[in-house]
Amino acid sequence: MRSISRRVVPAGRGIAVTDQQIERARSRLERLEAEAEIRRLVHAYGYFIDKAHYTGALDCFSDDGEIVFLNGIFRRQTGGFDRLLTTFLRRNPSGNSLPIRGLLIDHPMTQLIVDIGDDLDTATAKIRILEFSGVHDSNDAARGEMVIPQPLEMIGVHVVKSDTPPPLPPSEPGAPPPPRQWIGGAALDLQTRKEDGIWKLVRLEYRIDWNVGFNSGWAHDIVRAGPFECAYPHDPNGPDALLEMPVHWPERAMPDIRFRHPVTRQRIPFAGQ
């Protein structure tokens, strides 16, 4: 570690600063710049995903990046990102998909907290998101994509249904199908790294908290998604590895808070510690 001199350096107009003060200012500037760049990275990723610019979203990740969804880990190096996007977001195999008329997938982001590592080359971040999704009545083609009128099963028929979901309301013979629209909340836990001066996502954990039918609401509905049953290649669309299934609404659990407390500067323990 470089020793810091006590030498006083004139700075004009009678102001004097020490090397130690200069070093502190430099370190603070690096942290502020890093936080700004990571904020831009995270929000750009969210914008790319919601606007179906999947190439732009993938370019936000490092080559060894990975995404955690439900109880599965999808790794970029093994083609896991392509499997995840093709299956869950209906990406065309050729690349990007344009936004589809009458198909809403929106995830406004809020409460971003960035925690820069001591090395100034790694950082963690946490951000909360609201989920709005659904299909307009006029778009029969998009409604056909959402084969099962239940929240998370719209994005992958291999996602197993919960064992004890409340029954869906019955439909009268000849009646139009019920509205396919959902609302939910989730959090993204992110690990980032600076490579050749550029911040990139290394690991993104998409933690669903609640996701329910918009008409039924959170007072009456539950998250209707179960775990992946097996990993790739046994499931050709499955994750590279399996994890323990996280808790979903109406069950509640203390989240993994990975940033330091703003006052005590201590790490905050989470459930299980």
Tab-separated table of C-alpha atoms in Angstrom:
chain	number	residue	atom	x	y	z
A	1	MET	CA	0.000	0.000	0.000
A	2	ARG	CA	1.378	3.407	-0.970
A	3	SER	CA	2.412	5.550	1.978
A	4	ILE	CA	0.690	8.915	2.222
A	5	SER	CA	2.831	11.960	2.821
A	6	ARG	CA	1.973	14.746	5.218
A	7	ARG	CA	3.480	17.246	2.799
A	8	VAL	CA	1.309	20.316	2.253
A	9	VAL	CA	0.709	21.234	-1.367
A	10	PRO	CA	-0.342	24.792	-2.221
A	11	ALA	CA	-3.609	24.850	-4.157
A	12	GLY	CA	-3.976	28.554	-4.862
A	13	ARG	CA	-5.620	31.413	-2.967
A	14	GLY	CA	-3.980	30.320	0.254
A	15	ILE	CA	-5.697	26.885	0.289
A	16	ALA	CA	-3.478	23.928	1.155
A	17	VAL	CA	-4.245	20.225	0.771
A	18	THR	CA	-2.350	17.113	1.793
A	19	ASP	CA	-1.657	14.045	-0.280
A	20	GLN	CA	-4.034	12.209	2.050
A	21	GLN	CA	-6.871	14.574	1.178
A	22	ILE	CA	-6.118	14.205	-2.511
A	23	GLU	CA	-6.176	10.422	-2.185
A	24	ARG	CA	-9.519	10.491	-0.363
A	25	ALA	CA	-10.990	12.759	-3.032
A	26	ARG	CA	-9.702	10.497	-5.804
A	27	SER	CA	-11.163	7.390	-4.134
A	28	ARG	CA	-14.513	9.075	-3.604
A	29	LEU	CA	-14.612	10.233	-7.218
A	30	GLU	CA	-13.916	6.681	-8.441
A	31	ARG	CA	-16.753	5.334	-6.295
A	32	LEU	CA	-19.198	7.963	-7.502
A	33	GLU	CA	-18.257	7.300	-11.129
A	34	ALA	CA	-18.604	3.549	-10.604
A	35	GLU	CA	-22.029	3.929	-8.990
A	36	ALA	CA	-23.234	6.118	-11.859
A	37	GLU	CA	-21.990	3.645	-14.479
A	38	ILE	CA	-23.567	0.665	-12.683
A	39	ARG	CA	-26.867	2.539	-12.350
A	40	ARG	CA	-26.843	3.170	-16.092
A	41	LEU	CA	-25.942	-0.476	-16.771
A	42	VAL	CA	-28.799	-1.845	-14.645
A	43	HIS	CA	-31.443	0.485	-16.039
A	44	ALA	CA	-30.249	-0.099	-19.607
A	45	TYR	CA	-30.562	-3.860	-19.099
A	46	GLY	CA	-34.148	-3.422	-17.885
A	47	TYR	CA	-35.005	-1.196	-20.830
A	48	PHE	CA	-33.516	-3.657	-23.336
A	49	ILE	CA	-35.480	-6.594	-21.862
A	50	ASP	CA	-38.834	-4.796	-21.801
A	51	LYS	CA	-38.370	-3.510	-25.348
A	52	ALA	CA	-37.342	-6.955	-26.654
A	53	HIS	CA	-33.804	-5.807	-27.537
A	54	TYR	CA	-32.287	-9.049	-26.313
A	55	THR	CA	-28.917	-8.612	-27.989
A	56	GLY	CA	-28.509	-5.356	-26.100
A	57	ALA	CA	-29.490	-7.107	-22.867
A	58	LEU	CA	-26.984	-9.931	-23.363
A	59	ASP	CA	-24.205	-7.456	-24.131
A	60	CYS	CA	-24.622	-6.110	-20.588
A	61	PHE	CA	-23.120	-9.372	-19.234
A	62	SER	CA	-19.582	-10.632	-18.937
A	63	ASP	CA	-18.668	-13.756	-20.905
A	64	ASP	CA	-19.004	-15.853	-17.741
A	65	GLY	CA	-22.294	-14.233	-16.723
A	66	GLU	CA	-25.227	-16.157	-15.287
A	67	ILE	CA	-28.904	-15.582	-14.508
A	68	VAL	CA	-30.821	-17.153	-11.630
A	69	PHE	CA	-34.569	-17.580	-12.176
A	70	LEU	CA	-36.870	-19.566	-9.882
A	71	ASN	CA	-34.627	-22.463	-8.790
A	72	GLY	CA	-32.440	-22.557	-11.907
A	73	ILE	CA	-29.069	-21.122	-12.921
A	74	PHE	CA	-28.641	-20.260	-16.623
A	75	ARG	CA	-25.030	-19.705	-17.743
A	76	ARG	CA	-24.014	-17.731	-20.789
A	77	GLN	CA	-21.022	-19.895	-21.687
A	78	THR	CA	-23.187	-23.016	-22.057
A	79	GLY	CA	-25.975	-21.409	-24.091
A	80	GLY	CA	-28.176	-20.997	-21.033
A	81	PHE	CA	-29.042	-17.399	-21.893
A	82	ASP	CA	-30.349	-18.441	-25.293
A	83	ARG	CA	-32.464	-21.192	-23.741
A	84	LEU	CA	-33.862	-18.791	-21.164
A	85	LEU	CA	-34.708	-16.059	-23.646
A	86	THR	CA	-36.083	-18.359	-26.330
A	87	THR	CA	-38.324	-20.248	-23.928
A	88	PHE	CA	-39.413	-17.528	-21.539
A	89	LEU	CA	-39.474	-14.414	-23.680
A	90	ARG	CA	-40.372	-15.991	-27.039
A	91	ARG	CA	-37.290	-14.646	-28.752
A	92	ASN	CA	-36.931	-15.507	-32.409
A	93	PRO	CA	-33.936	-17.841	-32.984
A	94	SER	CA	-32.518	-15.275	-35.420
A	95	GLY	CA	-31.979	-12.689	-32.688
A	96	ASN	CA	-34.019	-9.725	-31.575
A	97	SER	CA	-37.805	-9.658	-31.456
A	98	LEU	CA	-39.709	-6.468	-32.005
A	99	PRO	CA	-42.279	-5.495	-29.367
A	100	ILE	CA	-45.474	-7.401	-30.152
A	101	ARG	CA	-48.733	-5.507	-30.577
A	102	GLY	CA	-50.995	-6.055	-27.595
A	103	LEU	CA	-48.368	-7.910	-25.544
A	104	LEU	CA	-47.310	-6.047	-22.401
A	105	ILE	CA	-44.122	-6.920	-20.501
A	106	ASP	CA	-43.087	-4.011	-18.296
A	107	HIS	CA	-40.785	-3.905	-15.272
A	108	PRO	CA	-40.332	-0.391	-13.835
A	109	MET	CA	-37.303	-0.302	-11.525
A	110	THR	CA	-36.875	1.552	-8.249
A	111	GLN	CA	-34.854	1.681	-5.009
A	112	LEU	CA	-31.473	0.856	-6.561
A	113	ILE	CA	-28.660	0.486	-4.026
A	114	VAL	CA	-25.087	-0.016	-5.246
A	115	ASP	CA	-22.324	-1.247	-2.943
A	116	ILE	CA	-18.840	-0.768	-4.412
A	117	GLY	CA	-16.182	-3.253	-3.306
A	118	ASP	CA	-12.980	-2.169	-1.605
A	119	ASP	CA	-11.047	-3.078	-4.747
A	120	LEU	CA	-13.151	-0.606	-6.784
A	121	ASP	CA	-13.420	-3.283	-9.506
A	122	THR	CA	-16.379	-5.288	-8.162
A	123	ALA	CA	-19.754	-4.262	-6.800
A	124	THR	CA	-23.120	-5.628	-5.760
A	125	ALA	CA	-26.458	-3.979	-6.392
A	126	LYS	CA	-30.065	-4.527	-5.430
A	127	ILE	CA	-33.126	-3.063	-7.125
A	128	ARG	CA	-36.852	-3.620	-6.724
A	129	ILE	CA	-39.151	-3.951	-9.713
A	130	LEU	CA	-42.880	-3.905	-10.360
A	131	GLU	CA	-44.155	-6.350	-12.948
A	132	PHE	CA	-46.969	-5.580	-15.363
A	133	SER	CA	-47.813	-8.143	-18.043
A	134	GLY	CA	-50.749	-9.199	-20.144
A	135	VAL	CA	-52.312	-9.492	-23.559
A	136	HIS	CA	-54.887	-7.233	-25.179
A	137	ASP	CA	-58.180	-8.853	-26.182
A	138	SER	CA	-57.640	-7.890	-29.823
A	139	ASN	CA	-54.417	-9.872	-30.187
A	140	ASP	CA	-55.459	-13.490	-30.615
A	141	ALA	CA	-51.968	-14.487	-31.772
A	142	ALA	CA	-50.305	-13.178	-28.635
A	143	ARG	CA	-53.048	-14.715	-26.513
A	144	GLY	CA	-52.174	-18.009	-28.148
A	145	GLU	CA	-48.595	-17.610	-26.944
A	146	MET	CA	-49.891	-17.438	-23.386
A	147	VAL	CA	-51.424	-20.871	-23.532
A	148	ILE	CA	-52.157	-21.284	-19.826
A	149	PRO	CA	-54.024	-18.340	-18.244
A	150	GLN	CA	-51.936	-18.304	-15.068
A	151	PRO	CA	-49.280	-15.776	-14.123
A	152	LEU	CA	-45.829	-17.246	-14.572
A	153	GLU	CA	-46.801	-20.168	-16.776
A	154	MET	CA	-47.304	-17.702	-19.604
A	155	ILE	CA	-43.548	-17.665	-20.115
A	156	GLY	CA	-42.717	-21.357	-20.242
A	157	VAL	CA	-44.961	-24.395	-20.302
A	158	HIS	CA	-42.260	-26.517	-18.645
A	159	VAL	CA	-42.649	-24.515	-15.422
A	160	VAL	CA	-44.518	-26.830	-13.087
A	161	LYS	CA	-47.776	-25.678	-11.520
A	162	SER	CA	-48.042	-25.318	-7.771
A	163	ASP	CA	-49.655	-28.268	-5.996
A	164	THR	CA	-52.248	-26.147	-4.218
A	165	PRO	CA	-53.271	-23.150	-6.340
A	166	PRO	CA	-56.712	-21.676	-5.750
A	167	PRO	CA	-59.115	-22.615	-8.534
A	168	LEU	CA	-59.558	-20.281	-11.451
A	169	PRO	CA	-63.072	-18.847	-11.821
A	170	PRO	CA	-65.310	-20.983	-14.057
A	171	SER	CA	-66.209	-19.724	-17.512
A	172	GLU	CA	-69.659	-19.921	-19.005
A	173	PRO	CA	-69.949	-22.017	-22.189
A	174	GLY	CA	-69.118	-19.827	-25.151
A	175	ALA	CA	-67.894	-16.988	-22.951
A	176	PRO	CA	-64.662	-15.233	-23.893
A	177	PRO	CA	-61.564	-16.323	-21.964
A	178	PRO	CA	-60.781	-14.362	-18.792
A	179	PRO	CA	-58.460	-11.354	-19.053
A	180	ARG	CA	-54.822	-12.334	-19.209
A	181	GLN	CA	-53.154	-9.663	-17.156
A	182	TRP	CA	-50.905	-9.854	-14.128
A	183	ILE	CA	-49.178	-7.653	-11.611
A	184	GLY	CA	-46.288	-8.526	-9.340
A	185	GLY	CA	-43.214	-7.491	-7.480
A	186	ALA	CA	-39.659	-8.821	-7.530
A	187	ALA	CA	-36.090	-7.879	-6.757
A	188	LEU	CA	-32.875	-8.170	-8.709
A	189	ASP	CA	-29.712	-9.088	-6.826
A	190	LEU	CA	-26.745	-8.226	-9.005
A	191	GLN	CA	-23.026	-8.854	-9.029
A	192	THR	CA	-20.976	-6.636	-11.319
A	193	ARG	CA	-17.350	-6.421	-12.351
A	194	LYS	CA	-15.226	-3.864	-14.195
A	195	GLU	CA	-13.482	-5.364	-17.212
A	196	ASP	CA	-11.054	-3.213	-19.213
A	197	GLY	CA	-12.625	-0.125	-17.646
A	198	ILE	CA	-16.232	-1.165	-18.413
A	199	TRP	CA	-18.739	-2.368	-15.808
A	200	LYS	CA	-20.612	-5.564	-16.709
A	201	LEU	CA	-23.165	-7.831	-15.077
A	202	VAL	CA	-21.656	-11.064	-13.757
A	203	ARG	CA	-24.664	-12.577	-11.978
A	204	LEU	CA	-28.321	-11.538	-12.012
A	205	GLU	CA	-30.736	-13.165	-9.568
A	206	TYR	CA	-34.381	-12.527	-10.403
A	207	ARG	CA	-36.215	-12.997	-7.091
A	208	ILE	CA	-39.992	-13.106	-7.506
A	209	ASP	CA	-41.815	-11.962	-4.391
A	210	TRP	CA	-45.405	-11.939	-5.612
A	211	ASN	CA	-47.063	-12.266	-9.013
A	212	VAL	CA	-50.842	-12.568	-9.208
A	213	GLY	CA	-53.758	-12.087	-11.545
A	214	PHE	CA	-54.603	-8.399	-11.841
A	215	ASN	CA	-58.340	-9.070	-11.485
A	216	SER	CA	-58.068	-11.442	-8.535
A	217	GLY	CA	-55.334	-9.433	-6.774
A	218	TRP	CA	-52.910	-10.394	-4.035
A	219	ALA	CA	-55.689	-10.896	-1.480
A	220	HIS	CA	-57.041	-13.930	-3.343
A	221	ASP	CA	-54.315	-15.274	-5.635
A	222	ILE	CA	-50.897	-16.870	-5.191
A	223	VAL	CA	-47.784	-17.229	-7.320
A	224	ARG	CA	-48.621	-20.099	-9.655
A	225	ALA	CA	-45.174	-21.440	-10.456
A	226	GLY	CA	-43.242	-24.401	-9.213
A	227	PRO	CA	-39.600	-25.394	-9.534
A	228	PHE	CA	-37.713	-26.687	-12.533
A	229	GLU	CA	-37.753	-30.468	-12.223
A	230	CYS	CA	-34.457	-31.206	-13.944
A	231	ALA	CA	-31.511	-29.417	-15.502
A	232	TYR	CA	-30.171	-29.231	-19.055
A	233	PRO	CA	-29.722	-31.422	-21.082
A	234	HIS	CA	-32.374	-33.683	-19.521
A	235	ASP	CA	-34.706	-30.737	-19.934
A	236	PRO	CA	-33.681	-29.203	-23.292
A	237	ASN	CA	-34.981	-25.815	-22.170
A	238	GLY	CA	-33.894	-26.157	-18.564
A	239	PRO	CA	-31.246	-24.448	-16.455
A	240	ASP	CA	-27.612	-25.498	-16.177
A	241	ALA	CA	-27.987	-26.226	-12.460
A	242	LEU	CA	-30.731	-26.425	-9.847
A	243	LEU	CA	-31.047	-24.519	-6.574
A	244	GLU	CA	-33.463	-24.638	-3.689
A	245	MET	CA	-36.822	-23.141	-4.657
A	246	PRO	CA	-37.300	-19.688	-3.095
A	247	VAL	CA	-40.370	-18.707	-1.105
A	248	HIS	CA	-43.256	-17.041	-2.966
A	249	TRP	CA	-46.454	-15.223	-2.001
A	250	PRO	CA	-48.356	-15.660	0.259
A	251	GLU	CA	-45.322	-17.033	2.155
A	252	ARG	CA	-42.846	-14.386	3.252
A	253	ALA	CA	-39.124	-14.492	3.991
A	254	MET	CA	-36.423	-12.011	4.905
A	255	PRO	CA	-34.530	-11.176	1.697
A	256	ASP	CA	-30.796	-11.469	1.321
A	257	ILE	CA	-29.700	-7.863	1.906
A	258	ARG	CA	-26.183	-7.755	0.528
A	259	PHE	CA	-25.372	-4.086	0.848
A	260	ARG	CA	-23.768	-2.453	3.853
A	261	HIS	CA	-25.897	-0.477	6.271
A	262	PRO	CA	-25.564	3.233	5.364
A	263	VAL	CA	-24.921	4.275	8.987
A	264	THR	CA	-23.180	1.357	10.717
A	265	ARG	CA	-21.369	0.251	7.508
A	266	GLN	CA	-21.933	-3.352	8.604
A	267	ARG	CA	-23.223	-6.173	6.436
A	268	ILE	CA	-26.864	-6.987	7.165
A	269	PRO	CA	-27.556	-10.654	8.029
A	270	PHE	CA	-30.396	-12.429	6.251
A	271	ALA	CA	-32.667	-15.303	7.198
A	272	GLY	CA	-30.629	-18.424	7.889
A	273	GLN	CA	-27.548	-16.621	9.203
